[in-house]
Short mmCIF file of C-alpha atoms in Angstrom, two decimals:
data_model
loop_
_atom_site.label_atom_id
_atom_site.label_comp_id
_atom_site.label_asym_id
_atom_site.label_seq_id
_atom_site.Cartn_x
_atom_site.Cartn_y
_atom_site.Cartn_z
CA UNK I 1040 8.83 -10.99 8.35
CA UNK I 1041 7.54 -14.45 7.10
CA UNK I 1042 8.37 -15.65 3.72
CA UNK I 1043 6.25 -16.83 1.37
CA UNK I 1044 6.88 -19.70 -1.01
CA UNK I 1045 5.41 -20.22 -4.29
CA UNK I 1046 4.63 -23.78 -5.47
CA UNK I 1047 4.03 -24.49 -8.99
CA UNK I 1048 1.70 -27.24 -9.95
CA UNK I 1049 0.94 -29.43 -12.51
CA UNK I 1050 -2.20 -30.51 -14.57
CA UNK I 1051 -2.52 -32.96 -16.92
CA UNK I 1052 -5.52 -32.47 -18.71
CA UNK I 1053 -4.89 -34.17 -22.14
CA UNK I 1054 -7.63 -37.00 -21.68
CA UNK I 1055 -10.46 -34.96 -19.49
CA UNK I 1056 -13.04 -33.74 -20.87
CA UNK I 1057 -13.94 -30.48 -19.58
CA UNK I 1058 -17.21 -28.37 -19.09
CA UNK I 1059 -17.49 -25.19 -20.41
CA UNK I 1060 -16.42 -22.53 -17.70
CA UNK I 1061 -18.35 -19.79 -17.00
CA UNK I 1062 -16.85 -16.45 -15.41
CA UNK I 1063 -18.20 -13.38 -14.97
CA UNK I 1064 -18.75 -10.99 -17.71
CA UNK I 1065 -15.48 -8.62 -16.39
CA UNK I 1066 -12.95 -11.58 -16.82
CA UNK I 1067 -11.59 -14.13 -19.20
CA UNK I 1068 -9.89 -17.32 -19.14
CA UNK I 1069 -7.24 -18.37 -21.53
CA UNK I 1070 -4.72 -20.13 -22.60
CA UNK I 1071 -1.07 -18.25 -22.65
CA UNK I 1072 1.62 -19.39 -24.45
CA UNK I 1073 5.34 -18.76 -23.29
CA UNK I 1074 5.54 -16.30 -26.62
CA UNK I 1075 2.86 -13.98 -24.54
CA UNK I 1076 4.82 -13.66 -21.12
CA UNK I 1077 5.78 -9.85 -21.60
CA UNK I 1078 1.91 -9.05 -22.58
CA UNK I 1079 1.02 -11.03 -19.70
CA UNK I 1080 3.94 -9.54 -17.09
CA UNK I 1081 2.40 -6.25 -18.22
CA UNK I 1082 -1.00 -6.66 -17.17
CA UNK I 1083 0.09 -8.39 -14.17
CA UNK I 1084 2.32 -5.84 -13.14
CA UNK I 1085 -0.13 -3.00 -14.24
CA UNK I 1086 -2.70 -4.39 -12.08
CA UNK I 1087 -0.54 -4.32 -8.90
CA UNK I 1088 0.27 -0.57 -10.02
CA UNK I 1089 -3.32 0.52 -10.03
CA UNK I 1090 -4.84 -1.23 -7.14
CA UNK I 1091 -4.55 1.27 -4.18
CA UNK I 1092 -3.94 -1.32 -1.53
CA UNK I 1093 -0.98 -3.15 -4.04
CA UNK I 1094 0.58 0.67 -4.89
CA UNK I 1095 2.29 1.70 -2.03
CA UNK I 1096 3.90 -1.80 -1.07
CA UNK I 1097 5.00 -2.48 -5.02
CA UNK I 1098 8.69 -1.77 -4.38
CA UNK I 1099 8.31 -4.44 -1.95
CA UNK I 1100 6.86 -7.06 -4.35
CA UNK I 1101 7.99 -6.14 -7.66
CA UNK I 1102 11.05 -8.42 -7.57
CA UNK I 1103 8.96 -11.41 -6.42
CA UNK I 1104 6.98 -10.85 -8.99
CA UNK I 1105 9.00 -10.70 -11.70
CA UNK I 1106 11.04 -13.75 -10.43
CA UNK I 1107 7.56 -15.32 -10.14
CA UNK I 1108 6.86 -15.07 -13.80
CA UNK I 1109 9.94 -16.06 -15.33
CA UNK I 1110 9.76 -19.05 -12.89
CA UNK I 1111 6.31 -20.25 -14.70
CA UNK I 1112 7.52 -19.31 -18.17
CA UNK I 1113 10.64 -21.70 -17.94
CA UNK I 1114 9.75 -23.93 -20.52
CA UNK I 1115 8.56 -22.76 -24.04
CA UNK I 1116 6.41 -25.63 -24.85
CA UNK I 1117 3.59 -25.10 -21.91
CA UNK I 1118 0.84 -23.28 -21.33
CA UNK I 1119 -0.47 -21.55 -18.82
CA UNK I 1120 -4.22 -20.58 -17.71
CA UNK I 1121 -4.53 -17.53 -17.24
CA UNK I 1122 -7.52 -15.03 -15.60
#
């Protein structure tokens, strides 16, 4: 079985300006703070639970995912994007 690596990634936006994003009507871009990772580990984790092709193979993933999350959330100063 191959293993996957995650990299994390970096971007410094402070002096860009930006054009307004536009996503369809079913999904929504934000900012998350580190205060919001359990909300967000919920819907993340709630989405793997009720997408057929994800549900069987969640045992599989679940610890991954977790570590995943905590990973990004190490620092309680950022912010993450978030769709």
């Amino acid at each position: 079985m191959k293993k996957t690596r995650w990299v994390n990634f970096v971007w410094d936006l402070a002096e860009t300006q930006l054009a307004a994003i536009s996503a369809p009507r079913q999904f929504r871009l934000s900012l998350v703070k580190a205060a919001e990772r359990r909300q967000l580990q919920e819907v993340i984790e709630k989405s793997f639970a009720l997408d057929p092709s994800w549900n069987a193979a969640l045992h599989m993933i679940d610890a991954q995912v977790k570590s995943s999350i905590a990973a990004a959330f190490n620092s309680e100063s950022g912010s993450w994007l978030a769709l």
